[in-house]
Each structure stands twice: as C-alpha cells, then as structure tokens.
Short mmCIF file of C-alpha atoms in Angstrom, two decimals:
data_model
loop_
_atom_site.label_atom_id
_atom_site.label_comp_id
_atom_site.label_asym_id
_atom_site.label_seq_id
_atom_site.Cartn_x
_atom_site.Cartn_y
_atom_site.Cartn_z
CA UNK Z 1 -0.48 -0.01 0.08
CA UNK Z 2 0.98 3.49 -0.60
CA UNK Z 3 2.87 5.71 1.86
CA UNK Z 4 2.53 9.76 2.89
CA UNK Z 5 5.37 10.92 4.89
CA UNK Z 6 4.62 14.68 6.15
CA UNK Z 7 8.08 16.14 6.81
CA UNK Z 8 7.52 19.45 8.85
CA UNK Z 9 9.96 22.16 9.95
CA UNK Z 10 9.67 23.15 14.08
CA UNK Z 11 8.15 26.50 13.77
CA UNK Z 12 9.58 29.90 14.70
CA UNK Z 13 11.19 29.42 18.81
CA UNK Z 14 12.43 31.97 19.91
CA UNK Z 15 16.43 32.77 19.87
CA UNK Z 16 18.44 31.96 22.56
CA UNK Z 17 21.25 32.26 20.38
CA UNK Z 18 22.87 35.18 23.44
CA UNK Z 19 21.65 33.41 26.34
CA UNK Z 20 23.23 30.50 28.49
CA UNK Z 21 19.93 30.33 30.70
CA UNK Z 22 17.91 28.43 28.08
CA UNK Z 23 19.44 24.73 26.95
CA UNK Z 24 18.27 24.79 22.38
CA UNK Z 25 16.64 21.75 24.08
CA UNK Z 26 14.31 24.44 26.02
CA UNK Z 27 13.31 26.64 22.93
CA UNK Z 28 9.57 27.30 23.03
CA UNK Z 29 7.58 28.70 20.82
CA UNK Z 30 6.89 32.85 20.13
CA UNK Z 31 3.03 33.37 19.70
CA UNK Z 32 3.63 34.09 16.14
CA UNK Z 33 4.84 30.07 15.94
CA UNK Z 34 1.93 28.74 17.62
CA UNK Z 35 0.13 30.92 15.02
CA UNK Z 36 2.02 29.33 12.53
CA UNK Z 37 1.65 25.80 13.40
CA UNK Z 38 -1.70 26.65 14.27
CA UNK Z 39 -1.61 27.46 10.54
CA UNK Z 40 -0.31 24.06 9.17
CA UNK Z 41 -2.74 21.99 11.45
CA UNK Z 42 -5.16 24.18 9.08
CA UNK Z 43 -4.15 23.68 5.65
CA UNK Z 44 -2.70 19.49 6.34
CA UNK Z 45 -7.27 19.24 7.81
CA UNK Z 46 -8.27 21.49 4.59
CA UNK Z 47 -6.27 19.64 2.45
CA UNK Z 48 -8.05 15.84 3.58
CA UNK Z 49 -5.40 14.18 4.63
CA UNK Z 50 -5.97 11.64 7.51
CA UNK Z 51 -2.81 11.29 9.74
CA UNK Z 52 -2.35 7.51 10.73
CA UNK Z 53 0.94 9.05 13.74
CA UNK Z 54 2.85 11.76 14.47
CA UNK Z 55 6.17 12.14 14.83
CA UNK Z 56 9.22 14.35 16.87
CA UNK Z 57 11.58 14.87 18.30
CA UNK Z 58 12.13 15.65 22.33
CA UNK Z 59 12.67 19.22 22.00
CA UNK Z 60 9.87 22.34 23.39
CA UNK Z 61 9.63 24.11 20.06
CA UNK Z 62 9.46 20.43 17.86
CA UNK Z 63 6.59 19.42 20.43
CA UNK Z 64 4.44 22.47 20.41
CA UNK Z 65 4.62 22.77 17.00
CA UNK Z 66 3.57 19.00 16.64
CA UNK Z 67 0.89 18.95 19.16
CA UNK Z 68 -0.73 21.91 17.48
CA UNK Z 69 -1.18 20.37 14.87
CA UNK Z 70 -2.82 17.60 16.21
CA UNK Z 71 -5.67 19.60 17.45
CA UNK Z 72 -6.05 21.40 13.95
CA UNK Z 73 -6.75 17.53 12.86
CA UNK Z 74 -8.20 15.91 15.77
CA UNK Z 75 -5.59 13.86 16.27
CA UNK Z 76 -5.48 12.51 19.98
CA UNK Z 77 -2.29 14.32 21.76
CA UNK Z 78 -1.63 11.82 23.88
CA UNK Z 79 -0.47 9.96 20.65
CA UNK Z 80 1.86 12.00 19.44
CA UNK Z 81 5.61 9.86 19.74
CA UNK Z 82 8.50 11.77 21.47
CA UNK Z 83 12.05 10.37 19.38
CA UNK Z 84 15.63 10.70 20.53
CA UNK Z 85 16.43 9.46 17.56
CA UNK Z 86 14.99 12.90 15.06
CA UNK Z 87 17.18 15.21 17.58
CA UNK Z 88 20.89 15.54 16.73
CA UNK Z 89 21.04 12.54 15.13
CA UNK Z 90 20.79 13.46 10.93
CA UNK Z 91 19.10 11.88 8.76
CA UNK Z 92 20.34 8.79 9.23
CA UNK Z 93 17.81 9.18 12.82
CA UNK Z 94 15.30 9.84 10.35
CA UNK Z 95 15.63 7.27 8.32
CA UNK Z 96 16.11 4.96 11.68
CA UNK Z 97 12.32 5.10 12.66
CA UNK Z 98 11.05 5.56 9.21
CA UNK Z 99 11.79 1.85 8.91
CA UNK Z 100 11.16 1.35 11.89
CA UNK Z 101 7.35 2.11 12.09
CA UNK Z 102 4.73 -0.48 11.73
CA UNK Z 103 3.55 -1.29 8.85
CA UNK Z 104 -0.16 -0.89 9.21
CA UNK Z 105 0.36 3.17 9.72
CA UNK Z 106 0.67 4.15 5.97
CA UNK Z 107 0.29 9.24 6.68
CA UNK Z 108 2.94 9.94 9.36
CA UNK Z 109 3.70 13.28 10.29
CA UNK Z 110 8.09 13.73 11.15
CA UNK Z 111 8.10 17.22 12.77
CA UNK Z 112 11.57 18.34 13.66
CA UNK Z 113 14.83 20.75 12.76
CA UNK Z 114 16.92 22.49 10.21
CA UNK Z 115 19.45 21.62 8.32
CA UNK Z 116 18.60 17.30 9.18
CA UNK Z 117 14.52 17.20 8.13
CA UNK Z 118 15.91 19.66 4.57
CA UNK Z 119 18.13 17.00 4.34
CA UNK Z 120 16.50 14.36 4.92
CA UNK Z 121 13.98 15.45 2.10
CA UNK Z 122 16.61 15.80 -0.46
CA UNK Z 123 18.05 12.76 0.65
CA UNK Z 124 14.47 10.52 0.14
CA UNK Z 125 13.25 12.38 -3.04
CA UNK Z 126 13.87 11.00 -6.18
CA UNK Z 127 12.74 15.69 -7.24
CA UNK Z 128 14.15 18.93 -5.91
CA UNK Z 129 12.54 19.51 -2.73
CA UNK Z 130 13.58 23.14 -2.78
CA UNK Z 131 16.40 23.74 -1.63
CA UNK Z 132 15.74 24.73 3.26
CA UNK Z 133 13.06 23.43 4.99
CA UNK Z 134 11.49 27.73 6.30
CA UNK Z 135 10.63 27.27 9.87
CA UNK Z 136 7.13 26.01 9.22
CA UNK Z 137 7.40 24.27 5.82
CA UNK Z 138 5.49 21.47 5.06
CA UNK Z 139 7.10 18.61 2.54
CA UNK Z 140 4.67 15.73 1.55
CA UNK Z 141 6.63 12.49 0.12
CA UNK Z 142 4.32 9.82 -1.12
CA UNK Z 143 6.05 6.30 -1.21
CA UNK Z 144 4.93 3.45 -4.15
CA UNK Z 145 3.99 0.00 -3.49
CA UNK Z 146 6.98 0.22 -0.65
CA UNK Z 147 7.29 -1.01 3.29
CA UNK Z 148 8.22 1.79 4.99
CA UNK Z 149 10.91 -0.88 6.34
CA UNK Z 150 12.01 -1.01 1.79
CA UNK Z 151 12.19 3.38 1.77
CA UNK Z 152 15.58 4.32 0.97
CA UNK Z 153 17.18 7.12 -0.80
CA UNK Z 154 15.20 8.35 -3.45
CA UNK Z 155 12.53 6.88 -3.44
CA UNK Z 156 9.72 8.80 -3.27
CA UNK Z 157 7.89 12.23 -5.07
CA UNK Z 158 7.68 14.71 -4.37
CA UNK Z 159 3.48 15.51 -3.58
CA UNK Z 160 3.98 19.48 -2.35
CA UNK Z 161 6.22 21.82 -0.74
CA UNK Z 162 4.55 24.31 1.46
CA UNK Z 163 5.86 27.42 3.11
CA UNK Z 164 3.57 27.88 5.90
CA UNK Z 165 3.90 32.30 4.02
CA UNK Z 166 1.93 30.79 1.36
CA UNK Z 167 -0.76 30.10 3.78
CA UNK Z 168 -1.61 33.38 4.80
#
C-alpha cells in the first residue's frame, strides 16, 4: 500500500543565541510560531489528509508544533511519539525511525529540525524539494508500493512543498 510522509520543520521559536540560561532543547515557540503551527494544522485538515501517526523530537518547540498541528487535525495529542533519534542524530536518525514504523500506518507526520529535516527530504525525494526548509514548512512525499522498512534514498516522490507564508 502507498505510504505518505509529511515532514514539518518546527515553527518559529525563541532566539536564545545570546543566552546561556536556556538550553536549545528547551526553546519554546514564539506567539508567531504558535500561529504558524495552527495554520499548518488547519491547512492539512482542509486538504483532507488522514494522519495515522505523528512523531517528533523531544525538544519543546517540536512538541508544541506537533501538538498544535495534531489539535487542528483532531489527532489525539496523547498519541504523539517523542523520539530521541529526531534530535541531533542527523538524517540517519530520521531514516531509522521511518524504517521502523509499523506497516498498518499509511500516513505519518515527522516534526523536526533543520538542517537534518531538509537533508532528509532531499535524501528521500527523487525530485528537488526546494532547498532548506523554512520554519513551519511542510514537505509531502509519497512512496509507491513500499513498506516503511523498504524506503531509502530517492524512493519518494515529492507531492508538494508548502511554506507557511503561502498559507496567509
């Protein structure tokens, strides 16, 4: 059965470049980021996509992005899976998670971080994904008659890239 993957870069988070008081993993979304996440979720809901699973890194900004998207989709936020492999493990961490998914899941969302999520999209897609993903960008990839464990380099087809600015 066909598999669908929606890669979402987390929404706008607080900038703590000059602060040693907040760890990167603890950065929260700004009010702008909260609105971006809600817009992405509404866009996905309006497009009629049925989600079977949502995965994100354990960082506060990805958890919040995933939760706000899930709420718009009426996806139970208790079922969001937080995976350490999506925080600082590079594209291999993303592939490891993807290849380990159960096959009854047909459409999943992964919320992650740059540059890893952009590299991962380019790794999986047989087409150009448009370069680095801006915050709150969604890339939808489709995989033909493959199981999650069979997905590898250039095995996906780019369905659509949606930057949050397009949703205004």
